Coordinates of C-alpha atoms and ligand atoms in Angstrom, one line a residue:
M390 CA 0.9 24.8 2.1
F391 CA -1.5 22.3 3.8
K392 CA -4.2 22.5 6.4
I393 CA -5.9 20.2 8.9
R394 CA -9.7 20.2 8.9
P395 CA -12.6 18.1 10.1
F396 CA -13.6 15.0 8.2
N397 CA -17.2 15.3 6.9
S398 CA -17.9 11.6 6.0
T399 CA -18.6 12.4 2.3
D400 CA -18.2 9.7 -0.4
E401 CA -15.4 11.7 -2.0
E402 CA -13.5 11.9 1.3
Y403 CA -13.9 8.2 2.0
A404 CA -12.8 7.3 -1.6
R405 CA -9.7 9.4 -1.3
I406 CA -8.6 8.3 2.2
V407 CA -9.0 4.6 1.1
E408 CA -7.0 5.4 -2.1
I409 CA -4.2 6.9 0.1
N410 CA -4.4 3.9 2.5
N411 CA -4.0 1.5 -0.5
A412 CA -1.1 3.5 -2.0
L413 CA 0.7 3.3 1.4
W414 CA -0.2 -0.3 2.2
P415 CA -0.5 -2.3 -1.1
D416 CA -0.3 -5.5 1.0
E417 CA -3.1 -4.5 3.2
L418 CA -5.8 -3.0 0.9
N419 CA -8.9 -1.6 2.5
T420 CA -12.3 -0.7 1.1
V421 CA -14.7 2.3 1.6
E422 CA -17.3 -0.2 2.7
N423 CA -15.2 -1.5 5.6
L424 CA -14.1 1.9 6.8
R425 CA -17.6 3.4 6.6
Y426 CA -19.0 0.5 8.6
E427 CA -16.4 0.8 11.3
D428 CA -17.0 4.6 11.5
E429 CA -20.8 4.2 11.6
E430 CA -20.8 1.4 14.1
R431 CA -18.1 2.8 16.4
N432 CA -19.5 3.1 20.0
P433 CA -20.0 6.9 20.5
T434 CA -19.2 6.5 24.2
F435 CA -15.6 6.4 23.3
F436 CA -13.9 9.5 21.8
F437 CA -12.9 9.2 18.1
K438 CA -12.0 11.9 15.6
R439 CA -10.9 11.7 12.0
L440 CA -9.3 14.7 10.3
I441 CA -8.4 15.6 6.7
I442 CA -5.1 17.0 5.6
E443 CA -5.5 19.0 2.3
L444 CA -3.4 21.3 0.1
D445 CA -3.8 24.9 0.8
Y446 CA -2.4 28.3 -0.3
P447 CA 0.3 29.6 -0.4
S448 CA 2.6 26.9 -1.7
L449 CA 5.0 26.1 -4.4
V450 CA 3.7 22.5 -4.5
V451 CA 0.0 23.5 -4.8
E452 CA -1.3 22.4 -8.1
E453 CA -4.8 21.7 -6.7
P454 CA -5.7 23.6 -3.6
G455 CA -8.2 21.6 -1.6
K456 CA -6.8 18.2 -2.7
I457 CA -6.8 15.7 0.1
I458 CA -3.3 14.5 0.7
G459 CA -3.7 12.7 4.0
E460 CA -5.7 11.9 7.0
T461 CA -5.1 11.6 10.7
W462 CA -7.2 10.1 13.5
C463 CA -7.2 9.8 17.2
G464 CA -9.4 8.2 19.9
Q465 CA -9.9 5.9 22.8
D466 CA -9.7 2.1 22.4
Q467 CA -12.9 0.6 23.7
W468 CA -11.3 -2.8 24.2
E469 CA -8.4 -1.4 26.2
Y470 CA -10.2 1.5 27.8
D471 CA -8.5 4.1 30.0
P472 CA -10.1 7.6 29.9
S473 CA -6.7 9.2 29.7
R474 CA -5.2 6.9 27.1
Y475 CA -5.5 7.9 23.4
F476 CA -4.2 6.4 20.1
F477 CA -3.4 8.2 16.9
G478 CA -2.6 7.4 13.3
L479 CA -1.5 9.4 10.3
H480 CA -1.5 8.6 6.5
V481 CA 0.1 10.9 4.0
D482 CA -0.2 10.2 0.3
P483 CA 3.3 8.9 -0.8
Q484 CA 3.2 11.3 -3.7
Y485 CA 3.4 14.1 -1.1
G486 CA 6.1 12.3 1.0
Q487 CA 8.3 15.4 0.8
L488 CA 5.8 17.2 3.1
E489 CA 5.7 14.4 5.7
Y490 CA 8.8 15.1 7.8
G491 CA 11.2 17.9 8.6
Q492 CA 10.6 21.6 9.4
N493 CA 7.0 22.7 9.1
S494 CA 6.0 19.2 8.1
I495 CA 2.7 17.4 8.2
S496 CA 3.8 15.1 11.0
T497 CA 4.9 18.0 13.2
A498 CA 1.7 20.0 12.5
V499 CA -0.5 16.9 13.2
M500 CA 1.2 16.2 16.5
A501 CA 0.7 19.8 17.7
Y502 CA -2.9 19.8 16.5
L503 CA -3.8 16.5 18.2
L504 CA -2.1 17.3 21.5
N505 CA -4.0 20.6 21.5
L506 CA -7.3 18.8 20.8
L507 CA -6.7 16.1 23.4
N508 CA -5.5 18.6 26.1
N509 CA -9.0 20.1 26.0
R510 CA -10.5 16.9 27.2
R511 CA -11.1 15.8 30.8
P512 CA -9.6 13.9 32.3
K513 CA -6.4 15.2 30.6
P514 CA -4.6 12.7 28.4
K515 CA -1.7 10.9 30.0
L516 CA -0.7 8.4 27.3
L517 CA -0.5 8.6 23.5
T518 CA 0.0 5.4 21.6
T519 CA 0.5 4.6 17.9
H520 CA 1.6 1.8 15.7
C521 CA 4.4 1.9 13.1
R522 CA 5.6 -0.8 10.7
E523 CA 9.3 -1.7 11.4
D524 CA 10.4 -0.8 7.8
K525 CA 9.0 2.7 7.8
T526 CA 12.2 4.5 8.9
G527 CA 11.0 8.0 8.4
R528 CA 8.1 7.5 10.8
L529 CA 10.3 5.5 13.3
N530 CA 12.7 8.4 13.4
F531 CA 10.0 10.9 13.9
L532 CA 8.4 9.0 16.7
K533 CA 11.7 8.6 18.5
E534 CA 12.4 12.4 18.1
Q535 CA 9.0 13.1 19.6
G536 CA 9.9 11.0 22.7
F537 CA 7.9 7.8 21.8
T538 CA 9.3 4.5 23.0
E539 CA 8.7 1.0 21.6
E540 CA 6.5 -1.1 23.9
M541 CA 5.4 -4.2 22.0
R542 CA 6.1 -6.0 18.7
F543 CA 3.4 -7.6 16.6
Q544 CA 4.7 -10.0 14.0
D545 CA 2.9 -10.1 10.7
S546 CA 3.1 -13.4 8.9
E547 CA 1.6 -15.1 5.8
L548 CA 0.9 -18.6 4.6
D549 CA 0.8 -19.7 1.0
V550 CA -2.0 -22.2 1.2
T551 CA -1.4 -23.6 -2.3
T552 CA 1.7 -25.5 -1.1
F553 CA 0.5 -26.3 2.4
D554 CA 0.9 -29.9 3.5
P555 CA -1.5 -30.9 6.4
A556 CA 0.2 -34.4 6.9
P557 CA 2.5 -33.5 9.8
F558 CA -0.5 -32.1 11.8
L559 CA -3.2 -34.8 11.2
D560 CA -2.2 -36.7 14.4
R561 CA -3.1 -33.6 16.4
V562 CA -6.5 -33.3 14.7
R563 CA -7.2 -37.0 15.4
Q564 CA -6.2 -36.4 19.1
V565 CA -8.7 -33.6 19.4
K566 CA -11.4 -35.7 17.8
S567 CA -10.6 -38.6 20.2
L568 CA -11.4 -36.3 23.1
G569 CA -14.9 -35.9 21.7
I570 CA -14.2 -32.3 20.6
E571 CA -15.9 -31.3 17.3
I572 CA -14.9 -28.6 14.9
L573 CA -18.0 -26.9 13.4
T574 CA -18.4 -24.0 11.0
L575 CA -20.5 -21.1 12.3
P576 CA -23.5 -22.1 10.1
E577 CA -23.3 -25.6 11.7
L578 CA -23.0 -24.1 15.1
K579 CA -26.2 -22.1 14.5
T580 CA -28.2 -25.2 13.8
R581 CA -26.9 -26.7 17.0
F582 CA -27.3 -23.8 19.5
D583 CA -30.0 -21.1 19.6
N584 CA -27.7 -19.2 21.9
W585 CA -24.7 -19.4 19.5
M586 CA -23.9 -15.7 19.9
E587 CA -23.9 -15.7 23.7
Q588 CA -21.7 -18.8 23.5
L589 CA -19.1 -17.0 21.3
Y590 CA -19.4 -13.9 23.3
E591 CA -18.5 -15.7 26.6
L592 CA -15.7 -17.6 24.8
D593 CA -14.2 -14.3 23.6
M594 CA -14.6 -12.4 26.8
E595 CA -12.8 -15.2 28.6
T596 CA -10.0 -15.7 26.1
A597 CA -9.3 -12.1 24.9
R598 CA -8.0 -11.1 28.3
D599 CA -5.1 -13.6 27.8
E600 CA -4.0 -12.0 24.5
P601 CA -0.8 -9.9 25.2
T602 CA -1.6 -6.2 25.0
T603 CA -0.1 -3.1 26.6
G604 CA -3.4 -2.1 28.2
E605 CA -6.0 -4.0 30.2
F606 CA -8.7 -5.8 28.4
T607 CA -12.1 -4.1 28.7
P608 CA -15.1 -6.4 28.3
Q609 CA -17.9 -4.9 26.1
P610 CA -21.6 -5.6 26.2
I611 CA -22.9 -8.2 23.8
E612 CA -24.6 -5.6 21.6
E613 CA -21.2 -4.2 20.8
Y614 CA -19.7 -7.6 20.2
A615 CA -22.6 -8.5 17.9
K616 CA -21.5 -5.8 15.4
I617 CA -18.7 -8.0 14.1
F618 CA -21.2 -10.3 12.6
N619 CA -22.5 -7.5 10.3
H620 CA -19.0 -6.3 9.2
P621 CA -18.6 -6.2 5.4
A622 CA -15.6 -8.5 5.7
F623 CA -17.4 -11.1 7.9
L624 CA -17.4 -14.6 6.4
E625 CA -19.9 -16.8 8.1
D626 CA -18.5 -20.1 6.9
G627 CA -14.9 -18.9 7.6
W628 CA -15.6 -19.3 11.4
M629 CA -14.4 -22.6 12.9
I630 CA -15.6 -23.4 16.4
A631 CA -14.4 -26.1 18.7
V632 CA -17.3 -27.6 20.7
D633 CA -17.0 -29.9 23.7
G634 CA -20.4 -31.3 24.7
G635 CA -22.7 -28.2 25.0
Q636 CA -19.9 -25.6 25.2
C637 CA -17.9 -23.6 22.7
V638 CA -14.3 -24.1 23.9
G639 CA -12.3 -22.5 21.0
G640 CA -12.5 -20.8 17.7
S641 CA -10.6 -19.4 14.8
D642 CA -12.0 -17.1 12.1
I643 CA -11.1 -16.0 8.6
W644 CA -12.1 -12.6 7.2
N645 CA -12.8 -11.6 3.7
N646 CA -10.8 -9.1 1.8
K647 CA -12.9 -7.7 -1.0
A648 CA -10.1 -5.4 -2.2
D649 CA -7.7 -8.4 -2.6
P650 CA -9.8 -11.7 -2.6
Q651 CA -6.7 -13.9 -2.9
K652 CA -5.5 -12.8 0.5
L653 CA -7.7 -13.5 3.5
N654 CA -7.0 -12.6 7.1
T655 CA -7.2 -14.5 10.3
G656 CA -9.1 -12.7 13.0
F657 CA -8.7 -14.3 16.4
T658 CA -7.7 -17.8 17.5
R659 CA -8.7 -18.7 21.0
V660 CA -9.1 -21.7 23.3
R661 CA -10.6 -21.6 26.8
R662 CA -8.1 -22.0 29.6
S663 CA -9.7 -25.3 30.6
H664 CA -9.0 -26.8 27.1
R665 CA -5.5 -25.5 26.3
R666 CA -2.5 -27.7 25.2
K667 CA -4.7 -30.4 23.7
G668 CA -4.1 -29.4 20.1
I669 CA -7.3 -27.5 19.6
A670 CA -5.8 -24.3 18.2
T671 CA -3.8 -26.4 15.8
A672 CA -6.9 -28.3 14.7
L673 CA -8.8 -25.0 14.3
K674 CA -6.1 -23.5 12.2
L675 CA -6.0 -26.5 9.9
A676 CA -9.8 -26.2 9.4
T677 CA -9.3 -22.5 8.4
I678 CA -6.5 -23.3 6.0
Q679 CA -8.7 -26.0 4.3
Y680 CA -11.5 -23.4 4.1
V681 CA -9.2 -20.9 2.4
Q682 CA -7.9 -23.5 0.0
Q683 CA -11.5 -24.6 -0.9
R684 CA -12.4 -20.9 -1.5
G685 CA -9.7 -20.7 -4.1
A686 CA -7.7 -18.0 -2.3
T687 CA -3.9 -18.3 -2.1
R688 CA -2.8 -16.6 1.1
I689 CA -3.7 -16.1 4.8
I690 CA -2.3 -13.1 6.6
T691 CA -2.1 -12.9 10.4
N692 CA -0.6 -10.9 13.1
N693 CA 0.6 -11.9 16.6
E694 CA 2.4 -10.4 19.5
E695 CA 5.9 -11.9 19.0
N696 CA 5.9 -13.9 22.3
N697 CA 2.4 -15.2 22.0
P698 CA 2.6 -19.0 21.7
M699 CA 0.2 -18.5 18.7
Y700 CA 3.0 -17.1 16.7
Q701 CA 5.1 -20.2 17.1
I702 CA 2.0 -22.4 16.2
N703 CA 1.7 -20.3 13.0
V704 CA 5.4 -20.7 12.2
K705 CA 5.2 -24.5 12.7
L706 CA 2.3 -24.5 10.2
G707 CA 4.5 -22.7 7.7
F708 CA 3.6 -19.0 8.1
K709 CA 6.5 -16.8 7.0
P710 CA 7.3 -13.5 8.7
R711 CA 6.5 -10.2 7.1
P712 CA 7.6 -6.8 8.5
A713 CA 6.4 -6.4 12.1
W714 CA 4.2 -3.7 13.6
L715 CA 5.6 -1.9 16.6
E716 CA 3.5 -0.2 19.3
F717 CA 4.9 3.1 20.6
H718 CA 3.9 5.0 23.7
K719 CA 4.5 8.6 24.8
E720 CA 3.7 9.7 28.4
L721 CA 2.2 13.1 28.3
K722 CA 2.9 15.6 31.1
V723 CA -0.3 16.6 32.7
K724 CA -0.5 20.3 33.5
E725 CA -3.2 21.2 36.0
G726 CA -5.8 23.7 35.1
Ligands
LIG1136 C1 -2.7 -19.3 21.9 C2 -3.8 -20.3 22.1 C3 -4.9 -20.1 21.1 C4 -3.2 -21.8 22.0 O1 -4.2 -22.7 22.0 P1 -4.0 -24.3 22.4 O2 -5.2 -25.0 21.9 O3 -3.6 -24.4 23.8 O4 -2.7 -24.6 21.4 P2 -2.3 -26.1 20.9 O5 -2.7 -27.1 21.9 O6 -2.7 -26.3 19.5 O7 -0.7 -25.9 21.0 C5 0.2 -26.5 20.0 C6 1.6 -26.3 20.5 O8 1.9 -24.9 20.6 C7 2.8 -24.7 21.8 N1 2.1 -23.9 22.8 C8 0.7 -23.7 22.9 N2 0.5 -22.9 24.0 C9 1.7 -22.7 24.6 C10 2.0 -22.0 25.8 N3 1.1 -21.4 26.5 N4 3.3 -22.0 26.1 C11 4.3 -22.7 25.4 N5 4.0 -23.3 24.2 C12 2.7 -23.4 23.9 C13 3.1 -26.1 22.3 O9 4.2 -26.5 21.5 C14 1.9 -26.9 21.9 O10 2.1 -28.2 21.7 P3 2.2 -29.2 23.1 O11 1.1 -28.8 24.0 O12 2.2 -30.6 22.6 O13 3.6 -28.8 23.8 C15 -4.4 -20.2 23.6 O14 -3.3 -20.2 24.5 C16 -5.2 -18.9 23.8 O15 -6.4 -18.9 23.5 N6 -4.6 -17.8 24.2 C17 -5.3 -16.6 24.4 C18 -5.8 -15.9 23.2 C19 -4.7 -15.6 22.2 O16 -3.7 -15.0 22.6 N7 -4.8 -16.0 21.0 C20 -3.9 -15.7 19.9 C21 -4.0 -14.4 19.4 S1 -4.7 -14.4 17.8

């Protein structure tokens, strides 16, 4: 009916898996360019595998044997590294949804395939993680049946910038300015500091460890970090940086969405511990909203762990919740040998 085979990185495969992604997630469109870049630049030190699910004989539903109807992937997270912790994901073309769950389904076959693959690795896998959007009941039921438990909730939210009123927040911006803190765009920062990338790297390595996650933050070398500045969705003038004297103390960045230019994404908003609760995050967010307005886009999409104070800052700014993403874990029994 279907088979699971290696991904060969062909143009045709990339085009098809992006088509499936976009049919599944019309609110979160992706591009071949983004996916290729992320695959090609992924640090090979960390395990990652992408696999194709395609129609196969014999089957009643086979009109086109060899047609790609889904993809699955699994790997280790370099930013939350643990050699025995793996994530996985699965996309099935909604037109073939009848094959996704139930007896002899794609989900069951993929789970067996991945567990077998990972069990051959050393050290043996101890934890399998995955994300599922809260409105995808078929997948939620499958994960629960498989023994996955919900560990963390990440709230998606979006702001309509066309109706955004900055007035209630302008006092906060004035307060930040009165402390001598400037908000610069990245092109402005570059003219100020030759070591702008080292500055941003240090800022991010300090602040990312305070972002709620289920694993422990793993700092990466600056060469790895530097790859974000060549990502196809990187927008140089969408980066707002808070500078206090000679030091970068905060930042918030907007990412492009070439598949849906009206909707831009917030990457990471962060403020050094020494500078928190002074209104800097609020001032940075205001600068990013103004940037998106000037660019002529209509919406900003973001995602925060539900108890992160950043989520309430976004709600106060007018971001409206969308369905949340849930992180699921399954402890794997390690058999010796
Ligand atoms: C979340 C974060 C960016 C907030 O930065 P900040 O500059 O301190 O935020 P602001 O000063 O603009 O806060 C505005 C309001 O939000 C609320 N708030 C901010 N941080 C809070 C906290 N830790 N606990 C409770 N409320 C908080 C308060 O109401 C605050 O106003 P107040 O200080 O007058 O009471 C910062 O804590 C941080 O860098 N955290 C680690 C990285 C992270 O998780 N980023 C978000 C993920 S994208």
